[in-house]
Short mmCIF file of C-alpha atoms and ligand atoms in Angstrom, two decimals:
data_model
loop_
_atom_site.label_atom_id
_atom_site.label_comp_id
_atom_site.label_asym_id
_atom_site.label_seq_id
_atom_site.Cartn_x
_atom_site.Cartn_y
_atom_site.Cartn_z
CA UNK A 1 136.15 99.76 102.67
CA UNK A 2 135.85 102.96 100.67
CA UNK A 3 133.42 103.43 97.84
CA UNK A 4 134.78 103.12 94.29
CA UNK A 5 133.16 104.08 91.02
CA UNK A 6 131.96 100.50 90.49
CA UNK A 7 130.75 99.88 94.05
CA UNK A 8 126.96 99.39 94.05
CA UNK A 9 125.06 101.68 96.40
CA UNK A 10 123.72 98.64 98.26
CA UNK A 11 124.96 95.10 97.83
CA UNK A 12 123.49 92.16 99.70
CA UNK A 13 125.51 88.95 99.32
CA UNK A 14 124.51 85.43 100.36
CA UNK A 15 122.41 86.68 103.29
CA UNK A 16 120.99 84.05 105.62
CA UNK A 17 118.63 84.73 108.51
CA UNK A 18 117.43 82.16 111.02
CA UNK A 19 114.99 82.28 113.93
CA UNK A 20 115.50 79.60 116.50
CA UNK A 21 114.06 78.04 119.61
CA UNK A 22 115.33 75.05 121.58
CA UNK A 23 113.20 72.79 119.39
CA UNK A 24 113.62 74.14 115.88
CA UNK A 25 115.33 76.49 113.46
CA UNK A 26 113.27 78.56 111.04
CA UNK A 27 115.22 79.27 107.84
CA UNK A 28 113.70 82.64 106.97
CA UNK A 29 116.30 83.90 104.45
CA UNK A 30 118.44 81.42 102.55
CA UNK A 31 121.36 82.92 100.66
CA UNK A 32 119.83 86.07 99.19
CA UNK A 33 121.99 88.29 96.93
CA UNK A 34 121.04 91.47 95.07
CA UNK A 35 122.27 94.99 94.38
CA UNK A 36 120.54 98.35 94.36
CA UNK A 37 121.86 101.32 92.41
CA UNK A 38 121.54 104.83 93.77
CA UNK A 39 118.20 106.52 93.08
CA UNK A 40 116.50 103.32 91.91
CA UNK A 41 113.74 101.18 93.42
CA UNK A 42 113.87 97.41 93.86
CA UNK A 43 110.62 95.51 94.32
CA UNK A 44 110.84 92.53 96.68
CA UNK A 45 107.88 90.41 95.68
CA UNK A 46 106.45 87.22 97.15
CA UNK A 47 103.87 85.62 99.40
CA UNK A 48 103.66 86.17 103.16
CA UNK A 49 106.49 84.29 104.88
CA UNK A 50 108.87 84.53 101.89
CA UNK A 51 111.47 86.34 104.00
CA UNK A 52 110.97 89.85 102.62
CA UNK A 53 110.55 91.59 105.98
CA UNK A 54 113.49 89.66 107.46
CA UNK A 55 115.70 90.93 104.62
CA UNK A 56 114.69 94.55 105.39
CA UNK A 57 115.15 94.12 109.14
CA UNK A 58 118.60 92.63 108.53
CA UNK A 59 119.61 95.65 106.44
CA UNK A 60 118.54 97.95 109.27
CA UNK A 61 119.91 95.46 111.85
CA UNK A 62 116.71 95.42 113.87
CA UNK A 63 116.15 91.67 114.07
CA UNK A 64 115.24 90.60 117.62
CA UNK A 65 118.29 90.27 119.90
CA UNK A 66 117.04 86.96 121.19
CA UNK A 67 116.01 84.11 118.91
CA UNK A 68 117.34 85.52 115.62
CA UNK A 69 120.75 85.29 113.96
CA UNK A 70 122.50 86.01 110.69
CA UNK A 71 124.79 82.99 110.19
CA UNK A 72 126.31 84.35 106.98
CA UNK A 73 126.18 87.18 104.51
CA UNK A 74 127.27 90.70 103.75
CA UNK A 75 125.19 93.88 103.56
CA UNK A 76 127.36 96.56 101.99
CA UNK A 77 126.13 100.15 101.89
CA UNK A 78 128.48 102.17 99.70
CA UNK A 79 131.09 99.47 100.30
CA UNK A 80 130.76 99.34 104.10
CA UNK A 81 129.56 96.02 105.53
CA UNK A 82 126.75 96.93 107.94
CA UNK A 83 127.00 93.53 109.60
CA UNK A 84 130.55 94.32 110.73
CA UNK A 85 130.14 97.79 112.24
CA UNK A 86 129.44 98.45 115.92
CA UNK A 87 125.95 99.08 117.30
CA UNK A 88 126.98 102.71 117.96
CA UNK A 89 127.98 103.17 114.31
CA UNK A 90 124.77 101.45 113.23
CA UNK A 91 122.69 103.91 115.27
CA UNK A 92 124.10 106.69 113.11
CA UNK A 93 123.13 104.78 109.96
CA UNK A 94 119.52 104.23 111.09
CA UNK A 95 117.28 107.18 110.32
CA UNK A 96 120.03 109.20 108.68
CA UNK A 97 121.17 106.82 105.93
CA UNK A 98 118.51 104.12 106.03
CA UNK A 99 114.93 104.42 107.24
CA UNK A 100 112.01 102.05 107.20
CA UNK A 101 108.26 102.41 106.77
CA UNK A 102 106.55 99.55 108.60
CA UNK A 103 103.42 97.70 107.54
CA UNK A 104 101.13 98.84 110.28
CA UNK A 105 100.96 102.55 111.17
CA UNK A 106 98.66 101.71 114.12
CA UNK A 107 101.54 100.04 115.96
CA UNK A 108 104.44 102.09 114.53
CA UNK A 109 103.41 105.28 116.38
CA UNK A 110 103.51 105.97 120.10
CA UNK A 111 99.84 106.42 121.16
CA UNK A 112 100.65 108.74 124.08
CA UNK A 113 103.02 111.15 122.30
CA UNK A 114 101.98 114.04 120.07
CA UNK A 115 102.60 113.23 116.39
CA UNK A 116 104.76 116.32 115.84
CA UNK A 117 106.96 115.43 118.80
CA UNK A 118 107.45 111.93 117.39
CA UNK A 119 108.88 113.42 114.19
CA UNK A 120 110.93 116.03 116.09
CA UNK A 121 112.41 113.32 118.31
CA UNK A 122 113.83 111.45 115.32
CA UNK A 123 115.28 114.68 113.93
CA UNK A 124 116.89 115.52 117.30
CA UNK A 125 118.62 112.12 117.35
CA UNK A 126 120.34 112.63 114.01
CA UNK A 127 120.67 116.36 113.35
CA UNK A 128 122.27 119.23 115.21
CA UNK A 129 120.10 122.17 116.29
CA UNK A 130 117.82 123.60 118.92
CA UNK A 131 114.40 122.41 120.09
CA UNK A 132 112.88 125.09 117.86
CA UNK A 133 114.82 123.78 114.82
CA UNK A 134 113.58 120.24 115.45
CA UNK A 135 110.00 121.47 115.80
CA UNK A 136 110.30 123.50 112.60
CA UNK A 137 111.64 120.47 110.72
CA UNK A 138 108.77 118.33 112.07
CA UNK A 139 106.25 120.94 110.87
CA UNK A 140 107.90 121.00 107.45
CA UNK A 141 107.68 117.21 107.27
CA UNK A 142 103.99 117.25 108.23
CA UNK A 143 103.31 119.70 105.40
CA UNK A 144 105.43 117.61 103.04
CA UNK A 145 103.08 114.67 103.63
CA UNK A 146 100.04 116.94 103.20
CA UNK A 147 99.08 117.28 106.88
CA UNK A 148 98.56 120.87 108.13
CA UNK A 149 101.30 121.80 110.63
CA UNK A 150 98.61 122.91 113.10
CA UNK A 151 97.98 119.20 113.75
CA UNK A 152 101.47 118.86 115.28
CA UNK A 153 99.90 118.83 118.75
CA UNK A 154 97.44 116.00 118.09
CA UNK A 155 97.76 112.36 119.08
CA UNK A 156 97.68 109.29 116.78
CA UNK A 157 94.12 108.37 117.81
CA UNK A 158 92.94 111.68 116.32
CA UNK A 159 94.25 110.63 112.88
CA UNK A 160 92.76 108.27 110.30
CA UNK A 161 94.74 105.19 109.18
CA UNK A 162 95.97 106.93 106.02
CA UNK A 163 97.07 110.01 107.97
CA UNK A 164 98.90 107.85 110.52
CA UNK A 165 100.81 106.18 107.69
CA UNK A 166 101.68 109.64 106.31
CA UNK A 167 103.10 110.53 109.74
CA UNK A 168 105.17 107.31 109.63
CA UNK A 169 106.42 108.36 106.17
CA UNK A 170 107.29 111.82 107.56
CA UNK A 171 109.27 110.19 110.39
CA UNK A 172 111.10 107.93 107.93
CA UNK A 173 112.04 110.79 105.60
CA UNK A 174 112.70 113.48 108.24
CA UNK A 175 116.48 113.05 108.13
CA UNK A 176 116.73 112.68 104.34
CA UNK A 177 117.76 109.02 104.34
CA UNK A 178 119.56 107.76 101.25
CA UNK A 179 117.76 104.41 101.39
CA UNK A 180 114.11 103.85 102.26
CA UNK A 181 112.82 100.38 103.13
CA UNK A 182 109.07 100.38 102.55
CA UNK A 183 107.66 97.14 103.97
CA UNK A 184 104.18 96.68 102.49
CA UNK A 185 103.44 100.31 103.41
CA UNK A 186 99.77 100.14 102.42
CA UNK A 187 98.73 96.67 103.60
CA UNK A 188 96.93 97.94 106.71
CA UNK A 189 95.09 100.72 104.87
CA UNK A 190 91.77 100.54 103.15
CA UNK A 191 91.83 100.37 99.40
CA UNK A 192 90.82 103.97 98.70
CA UNK A 193 93.73 105.31 100.79
CA UNK A 194 96.36 102.88 99.45
CA UNK A 195 96.77 104.62 96.10
CA UNK A 196 97.14 108.07 97.75
CA UNK A 197 99.83 106.85 100.17
CA UNK A 198 101.80 105.04 97.43
CA UNK A 199 101.60 108.08 95.17
CA UNK A 200 102.94 110.22 98.01
CA UNK A 201 105.85 107.82 98.68
CA UNK A 202 106.68 107.79 94.95
CA UNK A 203 106.57 111.60 94.68
CA UNK A 204 108.75 112.12 97.77
CA UNK A 205 111.21 109.46 96.59
CA UNK A 206 111.56 111.26 93.24
CA UNK A 207 111.81 114.70 94.83
CA UNK A 208 114.43 113.67 97.42
CA UNK A 209 116.33 111.23 95.15
CA UNK A 210 115.93 108.42 97.70
CA UNK A 211 116.77 104.82 96.75
CA UNK A 212 114.10 102.37 97.81
CA UNK A 213 113.36 98.74 98.49
CA UNK A 214 109.62 98.27 98.17
CA UNK A 215 108.22 95.09 99.70
CA UNK A 216 104.92 94.05 98.19
CA UNK A 217 102.90 91.14 96.88
CA UNK A 218 101.10 93.39 94.40
CA UNK A 219 102.45 93.24 90.84
CA UNK A 220 100.52 96.40 89.96
CA UNK A 221 102.51 98.35 92.56
CA UNK A 222 105.76 96.88 91.21
CA UNK A 223 104.81 97.92 87.66
CA UNK A 224 104.23 101.53 88.78
CA UNK A 225 107.08 102.13 91.21
CA UNK A 226 110.00 99.72 90.66
CA UNK A 227 113.03 99.62 88.35
CA UNK A 228 114.23 96.12 89.27
CA UNK A 229 112.40 93.15 90.73
CA UNK A 230 113.45 90.24 92.96
CA UNK A 231 110.82 87.49 93.23
CA UNK A 232 111.25 85.68 96.56
CA UNK A 233 110.04 82.24 97.53
CA UNK A 234 110.75 80.39 100.78
CA UNK A 235 113.51 82.81 101.73
CA UNK A 236 115.34 82.73 98.38
CA UNK A 237 115.29 84.93 95.31
CA UNK A 238 114.01 82.73 92.47
CA UNK A 239 113.96 85.36 89.71
CA UNK A 240 115.74 88.68 89.47
CA UNK A 241 115.93 91.29 86.73
CA UNK A 242 114.70 94.63 85.50
CA UNK A 243 111.00 95.32 85.68
CA UNK A 244 110.75 94.99 81.90
CA UNK A 245 112.53 91.62 81.89
CA UNK A 246 110.33 90.18 84.63
CA UNK A 247 107.07 91.56 83.23
CA UNK A 248 107.81 90.83 79.55
CA UNK A 249 109.49 87.44 80.02
CA UNK A 250 108.63 85.87 83.40
CA UNK A 251 110.52 82.57 83.40
CA UNK A 252 110.36 80.95 86.83
CA UNK A 253 107.20 78.84 87.23
CA UNK A 254 106.46 80.64 90.51
CA UNK A 255 106.63 84.08 88.86
CA UNK A 256 104.45 82.79 86.02
CA UNK A 257 102.00 81.56 88.66
CA UNK A 258 101.96 84.99 90.35
CA UNK A 259 101.15 86.70 87.05
CA UNK A 260 98.55 84.03 86.31
CA UNK A 261 96.82 84.83 89.62
CA UNK A 262 96.14 88.46 88.60
CA UNK A 263 92.44 88.71 87.68
CA UNK A 264 91.79 89.67 84.05
CA UNK A 265 89.05 92.29 84.05
CA UNK A 266 88.34 91.70 80.35
CA UNK A 267 87.49 88.03 80.78
CA UNK A 268 84.36 86.77 82.48
CA UNK A 269 85.70 83.93 84.66
CA UNK A 270 83.94 82.18 87.49
CA UNK A 271 87.12 81.25 89.41
CA UNK A 272 90.35 83.12 90.04
CA UNK A 273 93.58 81.26 89.24
CA UNK A 274 95.76 80.31 92.19
CA UNK A 275 99.09 78.54 92.58
CA UNK A 276 98.27 75.05 93.83
CA UNK A 277 99.39 74.20 97.37
CA UNK A 278 100.91 76.32 100.12
CA UNK A 279 104.38 77.80 100.74
CA UNK A 280 106.59 75.33 102.66
CA UNK A 281 107.17 75.33 106.40
CA UNK A 282 110.45 77.30 106.74
CA UNK A 283 111.58 75.01 109.58
CA UNK A 284 111.33 72.01 107.20
CA UNK A 285 112.14 73.28 103.73
CA UNK A 286 111.90 70.78 100.84
CA UNK A 287 115.23 69.57 99.45
CA UNK A 288 116.51 71.05 96.18
CA UNK A 289 114.18 73.64 94.69
CA UNK A 290 111.80 74.66 97.49
CA UNK A 291 109.03 75.21 94.91
CA UNK A 292 109.10 71.62 93.61
CA UNK A 293 106.06 70.34 95.60
CA UNK A 294 103.92 72.99 93.84
CA UNK A 295 105.61 73.21 90.46
CA UNK A 296 103.91 71.81 87.32
CA UNK A 297 107.35 71.39 85.66
CA UNK A 298 109.03 69.54 88.55
CA UNK A 299 111.06 66.40 87.87
CA UNK A 300 113.08 64.18 90.20
CA UNK A 301 116.15 66.35 89.56
CA UNK A 302 114.38 69.36 91.10
CA UNK A 303 114.43 67.74 94.55
CA UNK A 304 118.17 66.95 94.43
CA UNK A 305 120.44 69.04 96.66
CA UNK A 306 122.76 71.28 94.65
CA UNK A 307 121.19 70.45 91.28
CA UNK A 308 119.12 73.60 90.82
CA UNK A 309 121.30 76.65 90.20
CA UNK A 310 120.76 80.20 88.92
CA UNK A 311 120.75 80.43 85.11
CA UNK A 312 120.71 83.39 82.77
CA UNK A 313 117.55 83.62 80.68
CA UNK A 314 117.64 84.48 76.94
CA UNK A 315 116.93 88.16 77.74
CA UNK A 316 119.73 88.30 80.34
CA UNK A 317 118.03 88.11 83.73
CA UNK A 318 118.50 85.49 86.43
CA UNK A 319 116.20 82.57 87.13
CA UNK A 320 116.81 79.75 89.61
CA UNK A 321 115.35 76.79 87.73
CA UNK A 322 116.81 73.74 85.98
CA UNK A 323 114.06 73.45 83.37
CA UNK A 324 113.74 76.90 81.85
CA UNK A 325 113.72 75.50 78.29
CA UNK A 326 110.57 73.52 79.04
CA UNK A 327 109.03 76.45 80.95
CA UNK A 328 109.72 78.85 78.07
CA UNK A 329 108.06 76.45 75.65
CA UNK A 330 105.05 76.61 77.99
CA UNK A 331 104.34 72.90 77.71
CA UNK A 332 102.36 72.63 80.96
FE1 LIG B 401 109.98 73.88 89.01
FE2 LIG B 401 112.13 72.36 88.98
FE3 LIG B 401 112.27 74.83 88.08
FE4 LIG B 401 111.97 74.35 90.70
S1 LIG B 401 113.73 73.84 89.43
S2 LIG B 401 110.89 75.84 89.50
S3 LIG B 401 110.65 72.56 90.64
S4 LIG B 401 111.07 73.15 87.21
#
Protein backbone atom coordinates (compact mmCIF):
# COMPACT_ATOMS: atom_id res chain seq x y z
CA UNK A 1 0.00 0.00 0.00
CA UNK A 2 1.38 3.44 -0.80
CA UNK A 3 1.64 6.22 1.71
CA UNK A 4 -1.04 8.93 1.61
CA UNK A 5 -1.11 12.29 3.32
CA UNK A 6 -3.16 10.87 6.20
CA UNK A 7 -1.20 7.64 6.62
CA UNK A 8 0.53 7.63 10.04
CA UNK A 9 4.27 7.03 9.93
CA UNK A 10 3.83 3.91 12.06
CA UNK A 11 0.52 2.26 12.85
CA UNK A 12 0.22 -0.81 15.05
CA UNK A 13 -3.26 -2.37 15.01
CA UNK A 14 -4.61 -5.08 17.30
CA UNK A 15 -1.20 -6.71 17.72
CA UNK A 16 -1.08 -10.00 19.61
CA UNK A 17 2.07 -11.89 20.53
CA UNK A 18 2.19 -15.31 22.16
CA UNK A 19 5.02 -17.51 23.42
CA UNK A 20 4.16 -21.16 23.66
CA UNK A 21 5.39 -24.52 24.84
CA UNK A 22 3.61 -27.87 24.74
CA UNK A 23 2.15 -27.12 28.17
CA UNK A 24 1.14 -23.48 28.04
CA UNK A 25 0.64 -20.29 26.07
CA UNK A 26 1.99 -17.00 27.39
CA UNK A 27 -0.14 -14.07 26.21
CA UNK A 28 2.57 -11.41 26.06
CA UNK A 29 0.79 -8.79 23.90
CA UNK A 30 -2.99 -8.69 23.78
CA UNK A 31 -4.48 -6.49 21.08
CA UNK A 32 -2.21 -3.45 21.20
CA UNK A 33 -2.96 -0.49 18.88
CA UNK A 34 -1.18 2.86 18.58
CA UNK A 35 0.22 5.27 16.02
CA UNK A 36 3.45 7.23 15.84
CA UNK A 37 3.81 10.38 13.78
CA UNK A 38 7.05 11.17 12.00
CA UNK A 39 9.68 12.90 14.15
CA UNK A 40 7.84 12.25 17.41
CA UNK A 41 8.61 10.00 20.39
CA UNK A 42 6.18 7.57 22.00
CA UNK A 43 6.87 6.37 25.54
CA UNK A 44 5.86 2.77 26.21
CA UNK A 45 5.53 2.65 29.98
CA UNK A 46 4.84 -0.23 32.35
CA UNK A 47 6.25 -2.80 34.73
CA UNK A 48 8.57 -5.64 33.70
CA UNK A 49 6.58 -8.28 31.82
CA UNK A 50 4.00 -5.81 30.45
CA UNK A 51 4.86 -6.76 26.86
CA UNK A 52 6.86 -3.67 25.93
CA UNK A 53 9.92 -5.51 24.59
CA UNK A 54 7.72 -7.99 22.71
CA UNK A 55 6.01 -5.07 20.93
CA UNK A 56 9.40 -3.68 19.83
CA UNK A 57 10.69 -7.08 18.72
CA UNK A 58 7.50 -7.61 16.71
CA UNK A 59 7.99 -4.29 14.91
CA UNK A 60 11.53 -5.34 13.99
CA UNK A 61 10.34 -8.93 13.40
CA UNK A 62 13.04 -10.43 15.60
CA UNK A 63 10.87 -12.60 17.84
CA UNK A 64 12.36 -16.09 18.24
CA UNK A 65 11.60 -18.39 15.27
CA UNK A 66 10.64 -21.18 17.62
CA UNK A 67 8.14 -20.75 20.44
CA UNK A 68 6.77 -17.33 19.45
CA UNK A 69 3.96 -16.29 17.13
CA UNK A 70 1.90 -13.28 16.12
CA UNK A 71 -1.64 -14.65 15.80
CA UNK A 72 -3.11 -11.33 14.67
CA UNK A 73 -2.31 -7.71 14.02
CA UNK A 74 -0.85 -5.23 11.58
CA UNK A 75 2.35 -3.21 11.82
CA UNK A 76 2.24 -0.58 9.10
CA UNK A 77 5.32 1.53 8.40
CA UNK A 78 4.35 4.31 6.00
CA UNK A 79 1.39 2.16 4.98
CA UNK A 80 3.33 -1.07 4.37
CA UNK A 81 2.41 -3.98 6.63
CA UNK A 82 5.73 -5.32 7.94
CA UNK A 83 4.08 -8.58 8.97
CA UNK A 84 3.24 -9.32 5.33
CA UNK A 85 6.58 -8.68 3.61
CA UNK A 86 9.20 -11.35 2.95
CA UNK A 87 12.20 -11.93 5.22
CA UNK A 88 14.44 -10.58 2.44
CA UNK A 89 12.44 -7.34 2.29
CA UNK A 90 12.48 -7.16 6.08
CA UNK A 91 16.28 -7.39 6.12
CA UNK A 92 16.36 -4.16 4.12
CA UNK A 93 14.05 -2.50 6.65
CA UNK A 94 16.18 -3.50 9.65
CA UNK A 95 19.04 -1.11 10.29
CA UNK A 96 18.13 1.18 7.42
CA UNK A 97 14.54 2.11 8.30
CA UNK A 98 14.19 0.73 11.82
CA UNK A 99 16.93 0.12 14.37
CA UNK A 100 16.87 -0.94 17.98
CA UNK A 101 18.94 -0.13 21.05
CA UNK A 102 18.80 -3.10 23.41
CA UNK A 103 18.71 -3.01 27.20
CA UNK A 104 22.08 -4.54 27.88
CA UNK A 105 25.14 -3.25 26.00
CA UNK A 106 27.25 -6.02 27.60
CA UNK A 107 25.45 -8.66 25.53
CA UNK A 108 24.57 -6.54 22.47
CA UNK A 109 28.22 -6.29 21.32
CA UNK A 110 30.46 -9.03 19.97
CA UNK A 111 33.27 -9.43 22.57
CA UNK A 112 35.84 -10.66 20.03
CA UNK A 113 35.33 -8.03 17.31
CA UNK A 114 36.79 -4.51 17.34
CA UNK A 115 34.10 -1.92 18.13
CA UNK A 116 34.78 0.07 14.96
CA UNK A 117 34.42 -3.03 12.81
CA UNK A 118 31.07 -3.79 14.45
CA UNK A 119 29.76 -0.39 13.33
CA UNK A 120 31.35 -0.70 9.86
CA UNK A 121 29.78 -4.13 9.39
CA UNK A 122 26.27 -2.74 9.86
CA UNK A 123 27.02 0.08 7.42
CA UNK A 124 28.36 -2.39 4.82
CA UNK A 125 25.12 -4.40 5.01
CA UNK A 126 22.91 -1.43 4.16
CA UNK A 127 24.96 1.12 2.23
CA UNK A 128 26.96 1.02 -0.97
CA UNK A 129 30.67 1.85 -0.85
CA UNK A 130 34.17 0.58 -0.29
CA UNK A 131 35.78 -0.81 2.86
CA UNK A 132 37.36 2.61 3.39
CA UNK A 133 33.93 4.32 3.15
CA UNK A 134 32.48 1.95 5.77
CA UNK A 135 35.44 2.57 8.07
CA UNK A 136 35.10 6.32 7.63
CA UNK A 137 31.39 6.16 8.45
CA UNK A 138 32.14 4.06 11.56
CA UNK A 139 34.71 6.65 12.70
CA UNK A 140 32.18 9.43 12.14
CA UNK A 141 29.62 7.53 14.21
CA UNK A 142 32.12 7.00 17.04
CA UNK A 143 32.79 10.74 17.13
CA UNK A 144 29.05 11.45 16.96
CA UNK A 145 28.61 9.51 20.21
CA UNK A 146 31.60 11.30 21.76
CA UNK A 147 34.15 8.48 21.48
CA UNK A 148 37.50 9.41 19.85
CA UNK A 149 37.86 7.64 16.49
CA UNK A 150 41.28 6.36 17.59
CA UNK A 151 39.41 3.85 19.75
CA UNK A 152 38.02 2.14 16.62
CA UNK A 153 40.55 -0.67 17.08
CA UNK A 154 39.63 -1.49 20.68
CA UNK A 155 37.45 -4.32 21.94
CA UNK A 156 34.27 -4.06 24.06
CA UNK A 157 36.08 -5.19 27.24
CA UNK A 158 38.25 -2.06 26.99
CA UNK A 159 35.15 0.16 27.26
CA UNK A 160 33.08 1.13 30.30
CA UNK A 161 29.35 0.26 30.42
CA UNK A 162 28.33 3.77 29.33
CA UNK A 163 30.79 3.74 26.43
CA UNK A 164 29.57 0.31 25.31
CA UNK A 165 26.01 1.65 25.23
CA UNK A 166 27.23 4.62 23.16
CA UNK A 167 28.74 2.14 20.68
CA UNK A 168 25.36 0.34 20.55
CA UNK A 169 23.72 3.73 19.84
CA UNK A 170 26.29 4.39 17.10
CA UNK A 171 25.48 1.01 15.52
CA UNK A 172 21.74 1.71 15.70
CA UNK A 173 22.05 5.16 14.10
CA UNK A 174 24.82 4.36 11.59
CA UNK A 175 22.42 3.97 8.65
CA UNK A 176 20.19 6.92 9.57
CA UNK A 177 17.12 4.86 10.49
CA UNK A 178 13.78 6.65 10.37
CA UNK A 179 12.53 4.82 13.47
CA UNK A 180 14.55 4.04 16.57
CA UNK A 181 13.30 1.51 19.12
CA UNK A 182 15.05 2.24 22.41
CA UNK A 183 14.29 -0.61 24.82
CA UNK A 184 15.14 0.61 28.32
CA UNK A 185 18.48 1.86 26.95
CA UNK A 186 19.87 2.84 30.35
CA UNK A 187 18.64 0.04 32.61
CA UNK A 188 22.00 -1.75 32.73
CA UNK A 189 24.01 1.41 33.37
CA UNK A 190 24.84 2.98 36.67
CA UNK A 191 22.86 6.02 37.64
CA UNK A 192 25.54 8.62 36.91
CA UNK A 193 25.89 7.41 33.30
CA UNK A 194 22.15 7.04 32.61
CA UNK A 195 21.49 10.76 32.26
CA UNK A 196 24.44 11.23 29.86
CA UNK A 197 23.33 8.37 27.60
CA UNK A 198 19.69 9.54 27.51
CA UNK A 199 20.78 13.10 26.76
CA UNK A 200 22.89 11.79 23.89
CA UNK A 201 20.00 9.74 22.46
CA UNK A 202 17.72 12.79 22.71
CA UNK A 203 20.24 15.09 21.01
CA UNK A 204 20.93 12.65 18.17
CA UNK A 205 17.20 12.02 17.69
CA UNK A 206 16.60 15.78 17.36
CA UNK A 207 19.60 16.30 15.08
CA UNK A 208 18.74 13.41 12.74
CA UNK A 209 14.93 13.85 12.91
CA UNK A 210 14.46 10.21 13.97
CA UNK A 211 11.09 8.99 15.25
CA UNK A 212 11.38 6.95 18.41
CA UNK A 213 9.62 4.46 20.63
CA UNK A 214 11.18 4.72 24.07
CA UNK A 215 10.50 1.81 26.41
CA UNK A 216 10.85 2.73 30.05
CA UNK A 217 9.32 2.37 33.49
CA UNK A 218 10.62 5.79 34.52
CA UNK A 219 8.05 8.60 34.34
CA UNK A 220 10.83 11.18 34.65
CA UNK A 221 12.35 9.93 31.39
CA UNK A 222 8.92 10.05 29.71
CA UNK A 223 8.42 13.65 30.89
CA UNK A 224 11.75 14.71 29.34
CA UNK A 225 11.80 12.82 26.05
CA UNK A 226 8.30 11.77 24.92
CA UNK A 227 5.46 13.44 23.01
CA UNK A 228 2.87 10.69 23.48
CA UNK A 229 2.54 7.97 26.09
CA UNK A 230 1.07 4.47 26.07
CA UNK A 231 0.75 2.91 29.54
CA UNK A 232 0.90 -0.89 29.23
CA UNK A 233 -0.33 -3.49 31.68
CA UNK A 234 -0.40 -7.26 31.17
CA UNK A 235 0.23 -6.92 27.44
CA UNK A 236 -2.45 -4.28 26.79
CA UNK A 237 -2.42 -0.51 26.53
CA UNK A 238 -4.62 0.75 29.37
CA UNK A 239 -4.14 4.49 28.83
CA UNK A 240 -2.95 6.38 25.77
CA UNK A 241 -2.61 10.08 25.03
CA UNK A 242 -0.25 13.01 24.75
CA UNK A 243 2.32 13.48 27.47
CA UNK A 244 0.38 16.48 28.78
CA UNK A 245 -2.89 14.54 28.93
CA UNK A 246 -1.35 11.60 30.79
CA UNK A 247 0.68 13.75 33.20
CA UNK A 248 -2.01 16.38 33.85
CA UNK A 249 -5.01 14.03 33.97
CA UNK A 250 -3.97 10.41 34.62
CA UNK A 251 -7.25 8.49 34.63
CA UNK A 252 -6.60 4.74 34.70
CA UNK A 253 -6.13 3.47 38.28
CA UNK A 254 -2.90 1.76 37.20
CA UNK A 255 -1.45 5.00 35.79
CA UNK A 256 -2.53 6.81 38.96
CA UNK A 257 -0.76 4.09 40.95
CA UNK A 258 2.43 4.56 38.89
CA UNK A 259 2.44 8.30 39.56
CA UNK A 260 1.66 7.64 43.23
CA UNK A 261 4.76 5.42 43.46
CA UNK A 262 7.11 8.30 42.51
CA UNK A 263 8.84 9.44 45.73
CA UNK A 264 8.08 13.05 46.71
CA UNK A 265 11.36 14.66 47.72
CA UNK A 266 9.54 17.48 49.53
CA UNK A 267 7.70 15.18 51.92
CA UNK A 268 9.37 13.28 54.73
CA UNK A 269 7.76 9.82 54.44
CA UNK A 270 8.89 6.61 56.06
CA UNK A 271 7.47 4.29 53.38
CA UNK A 272 7.30 4.57 49.60
CA UNK A 273 3.89 4.01 48.00
CA UNK A 274 3.50 0.88 45.90
CA UNK A 275 0.67 -0.62 43.88
CA UNK A 276 -0.67 -3.52 45.95
CA UNK A 277 -0.13 -7.02 44.55
CA UNK A 278 1.83 -8.26 41.55
CA UNK A 279 1.27 -8.22 37.77
CA UNK A 280 -0.68 -11.31 36.65
CA UNK A 281 0.83 -14.48 35.22
CA UNK A 282 0.56 -13.90 31.44
CA UNK A 283 -0.23 -17.59 30.90
CA UNK A 284 -3.31 -17.23 33.15
CA UNK A 285 -4.58 -13.68 32.73
CA UNK A 286 -7.56 -12.62 34.86
CA UNK A 287 -10.88 -12.33 33.01
CA UNK A 288 -12.15 -8.87 32.03
CA UNK A 289 -9.84 -6.06 33.10
CA UNK A 290 -6.49 -7.69 33.90
CA UNK A 291 -5.86 -5.05 36.59
CA UNK A 292 -8.99 -5.92 38.60
CA UNK A 293 -7.25 -8.08 41.27
CA UNK A 294 -5.13 -5.02 42.22
CA UNK A 295 -7.55 -2.18 41.54
CA UNK A 296 -9.12 -0.21 44.43
CA UNK A 297 -12.08 0.73 42.17
CA UNK A 298 -12.85 -2.81 40.93
CA UNK A 299 -16.43 -4.08 40.93
CA UNK A 300 -17.90 -7.38 39.74
CA UNK A 301 -18.40 -5.86 36.27
CA UNK A 302 -14.63 -5.40 35.91
CA UNK A 303 -14.08 -9.17 35.79
CA UNK A 304 -16.71 -9.74 33.08
CA UNK A 305 -15.43 -10.62 29.61
CA UNK A 306 -16.13 -7.89 27.07
CA UNK A 307 -17.49 -5.41 29.63
CA UNK A 308 -14.43 -3.17 29.95
CA UNK A 309 -13.83 -1.14 26.79
CA UNK A 310 -11.74 1.90 25.84
CA UNK A 311 -13.43 5.21 26.68
CA UNK A 312 -12.53 8.78 25.86
CA UNK A 313 -11.68 10.86 28.92
CA UNK A 314 -12.96 14.46 29.35
CA UNK A 315 -9.67 15.83 27.96
CA UNK A 316 -9.83 13.54 24.90
CA UNK A 317 -7.38 10.72 25.57
CA UNK A 318 -8.11 7.01 25.78
CA UNK A 319 -8.51 4.98 28.95
CA UNK A 320 -9.57 1.33 29.19
CA UNK A 321 -11.71 1.40 32.32
CA UNK A 322 -15.45 1.11 33.01
CA UNK A 323 -15.42 3.31 36.12
CA UNK A 324 -13.63 6.48 35.08
CA UNK A 325 -16.32 8.70 36.67
CA UNK A 326 -15.60 7.20 40.08
CA UNK A 327 -11.83 7.30 39.47
CA UNK A 328 -11.96 10.97 38.45
CA UNK A 329 -13.88 11.81 41.61
CA UNK A 330 -11.00 10.13 43.47
CA UNK A 331 -13.29 8.40 45.93
CA UNK A 332 -10.81 5.66 46.91
FE1 LIG B 1 -10.17 -0.90 37.92
FE2 LIG B 1 -12.39 -1.85 36.87
FE3 LIG B 1 -11.21 0.24 35.77
FE4 LIG B 1 -10.10 -2.19 35.60
S1 LIG B 1 -12.03 -1.52 34.69
S2 LIG B 1 -9.08 -0.31 36.08
S3 LIG B 1 -10.64 -3.02 37.59
S4 LIG B 1 -12.13 0.13 37.81
